[in-house]
XYZ file of C-alpha atoms in Angstrom:
514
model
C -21.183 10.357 2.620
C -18.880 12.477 4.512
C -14.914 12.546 4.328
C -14.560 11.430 7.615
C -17.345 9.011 7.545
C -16.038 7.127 4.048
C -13.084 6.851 5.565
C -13.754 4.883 8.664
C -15.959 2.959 6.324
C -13.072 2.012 4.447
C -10.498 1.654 7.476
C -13.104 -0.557 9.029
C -13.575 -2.872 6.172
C -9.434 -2.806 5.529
C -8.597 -3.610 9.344
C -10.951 -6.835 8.761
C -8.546 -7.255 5.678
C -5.299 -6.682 7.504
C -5.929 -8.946 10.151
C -6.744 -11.649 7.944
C -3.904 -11.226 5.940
C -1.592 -10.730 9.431
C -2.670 -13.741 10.455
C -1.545 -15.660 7.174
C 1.582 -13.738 6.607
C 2.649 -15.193 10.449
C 1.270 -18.465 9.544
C 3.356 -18.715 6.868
C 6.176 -17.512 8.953
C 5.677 -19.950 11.238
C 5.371 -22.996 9.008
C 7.902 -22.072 6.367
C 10.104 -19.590 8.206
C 12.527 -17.823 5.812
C 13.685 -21.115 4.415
C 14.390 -20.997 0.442
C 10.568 -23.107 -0.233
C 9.088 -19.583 0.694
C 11.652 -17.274 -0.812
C 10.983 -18.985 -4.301
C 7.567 -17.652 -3.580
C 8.419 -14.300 -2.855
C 10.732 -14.157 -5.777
C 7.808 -15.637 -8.554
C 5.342 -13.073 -6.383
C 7.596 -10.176 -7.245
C 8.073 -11.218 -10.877
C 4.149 -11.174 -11.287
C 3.763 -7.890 -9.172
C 6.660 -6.257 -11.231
C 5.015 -6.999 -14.718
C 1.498 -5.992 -13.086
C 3.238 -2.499 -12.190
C 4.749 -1.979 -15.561
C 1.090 -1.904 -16.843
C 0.505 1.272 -14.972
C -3.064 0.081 -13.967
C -3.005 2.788 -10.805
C -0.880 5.241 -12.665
C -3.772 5.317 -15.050
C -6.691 5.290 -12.155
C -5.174 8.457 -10.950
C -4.799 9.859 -14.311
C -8.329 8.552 -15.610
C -10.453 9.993 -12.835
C -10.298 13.772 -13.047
C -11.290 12.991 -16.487
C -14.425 10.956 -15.434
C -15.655 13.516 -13.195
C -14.939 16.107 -16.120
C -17.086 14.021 -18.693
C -19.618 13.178 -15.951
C -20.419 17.142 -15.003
C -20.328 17.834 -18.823
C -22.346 14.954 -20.444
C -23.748 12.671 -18.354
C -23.004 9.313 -16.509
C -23.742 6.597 -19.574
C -20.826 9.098 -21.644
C -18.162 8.862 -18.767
C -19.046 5.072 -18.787
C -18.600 4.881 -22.406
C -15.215 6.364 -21.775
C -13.760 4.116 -18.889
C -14.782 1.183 -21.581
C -12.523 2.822 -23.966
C -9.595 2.867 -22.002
C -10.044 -0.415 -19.877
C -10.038 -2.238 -23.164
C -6.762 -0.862 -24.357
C -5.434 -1.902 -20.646
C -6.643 -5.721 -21.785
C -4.881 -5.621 -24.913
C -1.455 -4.391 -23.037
C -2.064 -6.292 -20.138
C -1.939 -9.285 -22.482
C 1.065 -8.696 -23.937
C 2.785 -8.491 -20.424
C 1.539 -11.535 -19.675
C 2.469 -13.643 -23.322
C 6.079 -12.105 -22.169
C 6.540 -12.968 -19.118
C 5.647 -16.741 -19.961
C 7.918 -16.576 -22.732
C 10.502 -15.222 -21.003
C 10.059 -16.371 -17.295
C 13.614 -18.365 -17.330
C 15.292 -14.850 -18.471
C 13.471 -12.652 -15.623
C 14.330 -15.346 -12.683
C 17.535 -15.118 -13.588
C 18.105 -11.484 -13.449
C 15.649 -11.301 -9.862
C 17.930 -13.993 -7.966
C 21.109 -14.501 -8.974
C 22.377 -15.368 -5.795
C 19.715 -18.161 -5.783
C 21.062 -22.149 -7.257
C 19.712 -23.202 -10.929
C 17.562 -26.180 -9.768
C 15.693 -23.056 -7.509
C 15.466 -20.616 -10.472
C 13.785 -23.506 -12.231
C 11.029 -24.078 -9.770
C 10.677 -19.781 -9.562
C 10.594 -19.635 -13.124
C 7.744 -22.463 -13.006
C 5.468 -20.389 -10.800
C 6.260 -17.526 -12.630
C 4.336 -19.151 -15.743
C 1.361 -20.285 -13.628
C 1.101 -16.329 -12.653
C 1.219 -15.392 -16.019
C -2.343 -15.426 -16.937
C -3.241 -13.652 -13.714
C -1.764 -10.406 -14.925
C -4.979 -9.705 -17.068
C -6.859 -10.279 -14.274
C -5.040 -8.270 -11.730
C -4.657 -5.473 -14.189
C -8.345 -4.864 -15.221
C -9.392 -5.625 -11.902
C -6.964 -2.560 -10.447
C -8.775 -0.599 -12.971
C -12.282 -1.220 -12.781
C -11.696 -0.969 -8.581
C -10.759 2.677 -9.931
C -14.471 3.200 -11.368
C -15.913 1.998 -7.916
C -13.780 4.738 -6.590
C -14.455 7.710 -8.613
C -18.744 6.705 -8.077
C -17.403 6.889 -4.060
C -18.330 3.082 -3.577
C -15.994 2.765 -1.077
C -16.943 -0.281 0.718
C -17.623 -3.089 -1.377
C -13.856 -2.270 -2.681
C -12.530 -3.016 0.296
C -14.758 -6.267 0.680
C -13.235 -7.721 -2.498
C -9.864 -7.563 -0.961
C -10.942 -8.686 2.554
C -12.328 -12.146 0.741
C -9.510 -12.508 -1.652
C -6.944 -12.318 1.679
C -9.525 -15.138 3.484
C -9.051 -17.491 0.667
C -5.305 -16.833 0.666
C -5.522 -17.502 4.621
C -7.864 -20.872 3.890
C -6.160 -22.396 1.161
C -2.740 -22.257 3.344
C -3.545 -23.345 6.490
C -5.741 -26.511 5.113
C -3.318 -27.161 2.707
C 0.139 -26.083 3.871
C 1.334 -29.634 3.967
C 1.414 -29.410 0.187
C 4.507 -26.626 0.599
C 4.844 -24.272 -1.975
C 2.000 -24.890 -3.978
C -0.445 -24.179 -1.147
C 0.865 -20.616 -1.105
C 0.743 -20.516 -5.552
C -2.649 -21.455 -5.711
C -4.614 -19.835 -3.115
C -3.159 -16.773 -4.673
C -4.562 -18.024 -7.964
C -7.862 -18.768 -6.634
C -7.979 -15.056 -4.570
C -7.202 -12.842 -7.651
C -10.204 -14.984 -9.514
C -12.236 -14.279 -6.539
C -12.035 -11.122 -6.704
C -12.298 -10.516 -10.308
C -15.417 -12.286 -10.376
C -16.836 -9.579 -7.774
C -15.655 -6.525 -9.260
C -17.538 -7.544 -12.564
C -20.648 -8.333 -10.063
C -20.126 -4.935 -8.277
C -19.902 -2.840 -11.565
C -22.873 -4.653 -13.410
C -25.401 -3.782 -10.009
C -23.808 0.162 -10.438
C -25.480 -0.061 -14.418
C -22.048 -0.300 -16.005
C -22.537 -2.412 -19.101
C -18.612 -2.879 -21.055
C -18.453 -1.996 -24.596
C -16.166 -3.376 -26.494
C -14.899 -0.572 -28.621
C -11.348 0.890 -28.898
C -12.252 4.856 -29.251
C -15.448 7.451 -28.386
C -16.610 10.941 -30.333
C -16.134 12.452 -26.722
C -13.282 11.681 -25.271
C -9.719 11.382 -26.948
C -8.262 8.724 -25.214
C -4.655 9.790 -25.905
C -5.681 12.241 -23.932
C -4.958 9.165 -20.754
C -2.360 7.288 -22.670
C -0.316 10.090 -23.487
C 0.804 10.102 -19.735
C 1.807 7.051 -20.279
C 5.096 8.544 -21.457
C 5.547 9.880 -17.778
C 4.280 6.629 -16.190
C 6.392 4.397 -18.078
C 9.439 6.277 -17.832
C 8.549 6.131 -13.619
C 7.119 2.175 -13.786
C 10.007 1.449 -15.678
C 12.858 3.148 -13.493
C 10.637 2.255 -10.033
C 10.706 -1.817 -11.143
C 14.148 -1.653 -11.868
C 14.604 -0.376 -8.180
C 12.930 -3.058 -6.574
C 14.897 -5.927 -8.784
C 17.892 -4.772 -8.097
C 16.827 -4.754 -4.106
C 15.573 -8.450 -4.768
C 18.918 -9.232 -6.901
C 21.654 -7.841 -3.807
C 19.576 -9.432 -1.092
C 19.316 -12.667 -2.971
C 23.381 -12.961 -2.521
C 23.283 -11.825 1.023
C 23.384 -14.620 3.840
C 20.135 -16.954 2.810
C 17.005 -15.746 5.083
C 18.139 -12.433 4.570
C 15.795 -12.230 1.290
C 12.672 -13.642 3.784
C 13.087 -11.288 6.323
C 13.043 -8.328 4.418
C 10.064 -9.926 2.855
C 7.903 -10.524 5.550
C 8.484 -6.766 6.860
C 7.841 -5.402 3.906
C 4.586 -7.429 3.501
C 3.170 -6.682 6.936
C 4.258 -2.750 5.985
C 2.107 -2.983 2.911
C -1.097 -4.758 5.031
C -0.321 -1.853 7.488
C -0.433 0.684 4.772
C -3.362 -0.837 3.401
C -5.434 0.346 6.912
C -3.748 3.160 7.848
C -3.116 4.960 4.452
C -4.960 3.490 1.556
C -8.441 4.391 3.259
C -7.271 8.402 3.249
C -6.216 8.470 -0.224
C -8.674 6.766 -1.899
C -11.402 8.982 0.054
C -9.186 12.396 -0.491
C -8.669 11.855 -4.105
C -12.099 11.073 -5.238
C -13.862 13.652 -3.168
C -10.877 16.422 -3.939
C -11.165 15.499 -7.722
C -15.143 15.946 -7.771
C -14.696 19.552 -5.802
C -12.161 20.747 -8.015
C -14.063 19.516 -11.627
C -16.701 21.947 -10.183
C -14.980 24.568 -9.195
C -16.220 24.108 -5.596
C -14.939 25.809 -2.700
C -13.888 23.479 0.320
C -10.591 21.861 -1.157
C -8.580 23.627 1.984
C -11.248 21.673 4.385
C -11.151 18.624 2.211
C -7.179 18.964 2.586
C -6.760 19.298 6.329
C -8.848 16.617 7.283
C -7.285 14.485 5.047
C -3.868 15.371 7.189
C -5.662 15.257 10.688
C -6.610 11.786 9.806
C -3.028 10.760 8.386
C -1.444 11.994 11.530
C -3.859 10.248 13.474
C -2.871 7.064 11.593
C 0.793 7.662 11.700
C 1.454 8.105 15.011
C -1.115 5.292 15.497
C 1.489 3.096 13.879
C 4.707 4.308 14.750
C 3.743 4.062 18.696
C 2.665 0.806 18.041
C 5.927 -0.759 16.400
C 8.572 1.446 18.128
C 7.531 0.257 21.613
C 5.568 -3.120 21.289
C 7.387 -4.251 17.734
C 10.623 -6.175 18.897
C 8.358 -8.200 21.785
C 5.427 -8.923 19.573
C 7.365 -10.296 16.691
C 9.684 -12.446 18.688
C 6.480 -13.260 20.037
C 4.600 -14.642 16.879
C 7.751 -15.393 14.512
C 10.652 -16.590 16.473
C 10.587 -20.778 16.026
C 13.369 -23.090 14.445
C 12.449 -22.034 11.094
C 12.753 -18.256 11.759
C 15.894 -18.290 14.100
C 16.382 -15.375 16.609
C 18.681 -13.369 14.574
C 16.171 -13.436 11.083
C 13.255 -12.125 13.594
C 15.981 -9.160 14.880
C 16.613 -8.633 11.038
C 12.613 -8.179 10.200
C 12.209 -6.583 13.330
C 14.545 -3.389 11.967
C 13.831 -3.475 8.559
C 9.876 -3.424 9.378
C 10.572 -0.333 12.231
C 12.386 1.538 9.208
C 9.159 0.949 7.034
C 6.648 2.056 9.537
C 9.131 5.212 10.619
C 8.041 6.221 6.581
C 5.068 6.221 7.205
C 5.805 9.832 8.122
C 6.647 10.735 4.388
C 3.959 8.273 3.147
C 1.518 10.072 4.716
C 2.623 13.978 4.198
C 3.163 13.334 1.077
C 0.460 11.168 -0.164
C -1.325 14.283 0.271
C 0.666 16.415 -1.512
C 0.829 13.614 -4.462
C -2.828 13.539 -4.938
C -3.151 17.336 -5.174
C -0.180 17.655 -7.542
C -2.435 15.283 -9.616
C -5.667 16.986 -9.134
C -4.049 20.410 -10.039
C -3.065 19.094 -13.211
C 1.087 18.451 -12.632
C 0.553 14.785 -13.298
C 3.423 14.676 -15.768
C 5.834 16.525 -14.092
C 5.546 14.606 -10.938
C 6.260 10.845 -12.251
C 8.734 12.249 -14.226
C 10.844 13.422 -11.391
C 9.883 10.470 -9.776
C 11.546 8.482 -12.005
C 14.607 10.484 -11.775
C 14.474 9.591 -7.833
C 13.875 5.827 -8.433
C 17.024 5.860 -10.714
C 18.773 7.779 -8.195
C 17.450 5.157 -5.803
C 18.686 2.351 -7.848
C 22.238 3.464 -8.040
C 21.930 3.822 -4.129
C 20.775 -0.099 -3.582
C 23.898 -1.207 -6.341
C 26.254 1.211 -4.485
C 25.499 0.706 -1.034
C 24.062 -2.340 0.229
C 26.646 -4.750 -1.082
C 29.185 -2.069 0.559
C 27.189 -1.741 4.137
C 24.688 -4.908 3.431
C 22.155 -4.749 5.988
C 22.786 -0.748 6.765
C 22.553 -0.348 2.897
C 19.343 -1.671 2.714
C 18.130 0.716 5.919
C 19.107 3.935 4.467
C 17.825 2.732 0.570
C 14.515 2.358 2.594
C 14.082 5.429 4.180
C 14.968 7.543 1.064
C 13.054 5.616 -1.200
C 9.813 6.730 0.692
C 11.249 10.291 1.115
C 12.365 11.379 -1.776
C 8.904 11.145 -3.594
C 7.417 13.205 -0.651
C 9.716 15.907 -0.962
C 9.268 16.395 -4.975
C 5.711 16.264 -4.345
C 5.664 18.754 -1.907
C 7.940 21.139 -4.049
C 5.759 20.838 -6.959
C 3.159 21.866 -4.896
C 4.934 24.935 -3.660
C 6.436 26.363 -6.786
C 2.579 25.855 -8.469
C -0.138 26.294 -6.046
C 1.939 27.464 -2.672
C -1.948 28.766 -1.569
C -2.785 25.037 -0.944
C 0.408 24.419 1.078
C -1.906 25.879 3.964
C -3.246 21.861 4.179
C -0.274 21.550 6.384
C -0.958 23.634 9.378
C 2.123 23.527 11.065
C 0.495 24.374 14.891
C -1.506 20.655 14.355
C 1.504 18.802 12.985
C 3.861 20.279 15.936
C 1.298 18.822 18.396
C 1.698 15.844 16.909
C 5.427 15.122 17.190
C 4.973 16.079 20.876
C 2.372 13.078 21.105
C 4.806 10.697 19.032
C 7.955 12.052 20.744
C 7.234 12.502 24.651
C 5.265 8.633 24.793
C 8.567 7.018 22.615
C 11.080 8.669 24.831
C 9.408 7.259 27.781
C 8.910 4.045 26.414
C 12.687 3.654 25.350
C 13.826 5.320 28.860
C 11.848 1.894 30.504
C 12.993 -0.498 27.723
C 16.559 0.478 28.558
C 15.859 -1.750 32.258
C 14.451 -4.956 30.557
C 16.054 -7.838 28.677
C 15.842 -8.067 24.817
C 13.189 -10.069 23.425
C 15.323 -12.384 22.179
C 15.820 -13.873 25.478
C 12.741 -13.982 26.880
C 9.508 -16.406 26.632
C 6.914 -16.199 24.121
C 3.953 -15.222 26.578
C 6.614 -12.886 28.427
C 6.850 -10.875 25.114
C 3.117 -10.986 24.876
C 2.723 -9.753 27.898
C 6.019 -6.854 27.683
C 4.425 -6.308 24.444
C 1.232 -5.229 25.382
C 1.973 -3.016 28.742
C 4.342 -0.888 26.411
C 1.105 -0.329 24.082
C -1.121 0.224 26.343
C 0.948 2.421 28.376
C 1.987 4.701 25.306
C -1.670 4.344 23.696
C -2.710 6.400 27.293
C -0.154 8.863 27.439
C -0.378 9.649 24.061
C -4.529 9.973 24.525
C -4.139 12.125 27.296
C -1.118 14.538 25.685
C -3.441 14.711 22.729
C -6.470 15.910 24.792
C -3.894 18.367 26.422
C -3.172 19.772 23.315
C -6.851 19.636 21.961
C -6.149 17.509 18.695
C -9.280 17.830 17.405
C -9.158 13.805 15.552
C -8.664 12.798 19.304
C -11.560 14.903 20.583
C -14.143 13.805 18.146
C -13.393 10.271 19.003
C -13.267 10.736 22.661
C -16.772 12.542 22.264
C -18.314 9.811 20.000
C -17.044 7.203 22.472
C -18.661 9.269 25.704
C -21.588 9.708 23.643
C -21.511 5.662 22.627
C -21.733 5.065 26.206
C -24.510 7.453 27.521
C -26.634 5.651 24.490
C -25.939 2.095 26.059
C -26.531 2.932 29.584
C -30.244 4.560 28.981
């Protein structure tokens, strides 16, 4: 299947996903606003995603693949098999020492995450944490063998896994949200088994059969783990990061911690559509090329960026001119006050403005990884996390909400920028992925549509102050309205992404009318 059409299989698939797990995430604003029941929640979520990080489950996907491929060209499909059983069963056995530790230790954890939260709330975090505790296996072979899917480009049924995990998680809340807190713990319980259950399905019907056996005559799997040094040292220094975020926001004015929380959550669905699709296409098709020695990578590479600038500006028009209106739209009750939406509102605008780095430099990541750089990457990645950490302990509880805007934005830029240097001082020939002609074209698209939509903005009320189906309706004239200028500058300019979809839609519509 081609690039472009993997990816829209993907996107497709994820948008189904997103929505779905939208329409919880505001559910779940809705009921439990950003009252402490839900924080405790997001605080035992983070533990469990923290521990399920420090595994290095996609670290080792993007290490383990270019092998795969290798082993595949060289000996055959049943040998690179034999090798992914190798390493997934050393994942197990590490993956179940996180999890003994963090059930052991849960108490010790909770109280470093939220300090600023009372004891009698650390107790009921610290409770949940144990119940997640056995989930780390799951969620950490599961990453991986979603990784084998991958590299045999079975995009799809991927995606599918995570679209019904998110429509339990919707289910089990909304017929069950009268239970509180333990509505939200255990239809994330019941997703992850969900979808561990169909990844084993999904790899048994591609003729993967597991063998439980700890090393191969082919493949040297310190060849993997060895990077672990690299990984660890970035896992490591990235987790620490994001606890000490979680630790200075838990002693900031209380909803401050849920707002950040729900931004960040609807970023990540967001990402999930608009990114996640590109890489996971880009990677496993760029890896392939390159294990052969194929020509093409320079094709492979710019319409990996045509697409990401497509989905970019997609985004950022979106939020910057229909964000503030929508939100207050579907957040804004007596359990998510005014002033907590305005708070979500700016920390989710800083997220999607990222998107920018995300997406030039998700690019540049996956090459640097291809090319063979894979160690020097995380380990001046981890030097930016650190960096990044000292940033969150100096300057959010000196500028508190400000603090956390500008930890945000360099958090996501940093990484692009040492990916893209890597890049340049090793293989400066591939820089020509960025053609600098396209990605002028697109600012104009992003820039001219914004400027016109703030200019009109400046003339209306804030959102705050006006009726729910008033935003609605504010809401969705500013997207519209930018959507078609930005079509129409992009046609101007010939963007070649906006032509293609212009042309299939033309040609959509001759088909129907014969």
């Amino acid at each position: 299947m081609s690039f472009s059409k993997s990816v829209s299989l993907v996107s497709a698939i994820s948008f189904a996903s997103v929505l779905v797990s939208l329409a919880y995430t505001l559910f779940v604003a809705n009921v439990f606003g950003v009252g402490r029941e839900v924080e405790i929640y997001f605080a035992a979520s983070q533990v469990f995603s923290v521990f399920v990080a420090l595994s290095q489950s996609g670290q080792l996907v993007e290490a383990f693949i270019p092998i795969f491929h290798k082993i595949k060209v060289d000996y055959g499909l049943q040998k690179a098999f034999s090798a992914f059983s190798v390493v997934l069963n050393w994942i197990a056995i590490l993956a179940s020492v996180l999890a003994l530790l963090i059930f052991l230790a849960s108490d010790i954890f909770v109280a470093i995450l939220v300090p600023g939260f009372d004891p009698a709330d650390q107790d009921m975090v610290a409770h949940v944490v144990m119940l997640f505790a056995p989930l780390i296996l799951l969620q950490v072979t599961m990453a991986f063998m979603k990784g084998l899917a991958t590299a045999e480009s079975i995009f799809g049924w991927t995606a599918a896994l995570n679209l019904g995990g998110s429509l339990i998680n919707l289910i089990a809340v909304v017929f069950f949200y009268r239970f509180g807190l333990w509505a939200l713990v255990y239809g994330l319980i019941i997703g992850v088994i969900f979808q561990f259950i169909g990844i084993l399905l999904l790899l048994l019907l591609m003729g993967y059969r597991h063998q439980f056996v700890l090393r191969v005559d082919h493949f040297d799997v310190s060849v993997v783990f060895r990077r672990l040094m690299s990984t660890s040292i970035y896992a490591l220094s990235a987790q620490t990061s994001g606890v000490l975020m979680t630790s200075v926001l838990s002693v900031l004015p209380q909803g401050t911690y849920g707002a950040y929380n729900y931004a960040l959550r609807i970023f990540s669905k967001a990402g999930s559509v608009l990114m996640r699709p590109i890489s996971t296409v880009f990677f496993t098709q760029f890896s392939e090329a390159y294990a052969r020695g194929e020509e093409g990578l320079r094709q492979l590479g710019t319409a990996a960026l045509n697409r990401t600038l497509l989905n970019v500006s997609v985004a950022v028009l979106a939020l910057m001119c229909s964000g503030s209106y929508m939100l207050n739209a579907v957040l804004r009750s007596d359990s998510f006050p005014a002033d907590k939406v305005a708070l979500s509102t700016l920390f989710l605008t800083i997220f999607i403005f990222s998107f920018v780095a995300t997406g030039m430099g998700m690019i540049a990541r996956l090459t640097v990884v291809t090319i063979g750089k894979f160690d020097l990457q995380y380990y001046l990645f981890s030097a930016g996390q650190l960096i990044n950490a000292l940033l969150i302990f100096i300057l959010v509880p000196l500028l508190g909400t400000s603090g956390v805007v500008l930890v945000i934005i360099l958090n996501y830029f940093i990484p692009a920028l040492i990916s893209g240097s890597i890049l340049y001082s090793f293989r400066p020939e591939l820089l020509v992925i960025y053609d600098r002609q396209q990605c002028a074209k697109w600012l104009v698209v992003l820039v001219l549509p914004l400027a016109l939509a703030f200019f009109a903005q400046g003339f209306l009320p804030g959102a705050e102050q006006l009726s729910r189906i008033i935003n609605v309706t504010y809401g969705s004239s500013f997207l519209l309205a930018v959507f078609v200028v930005a079509f129409f500058l992009a046609r101007i300019l010939r963007i070649q992404e906006v032509e293609d979809m212009a042309n299939w839609v033309r040609g959509k519509i001759r088909r129907e009318s014969k």
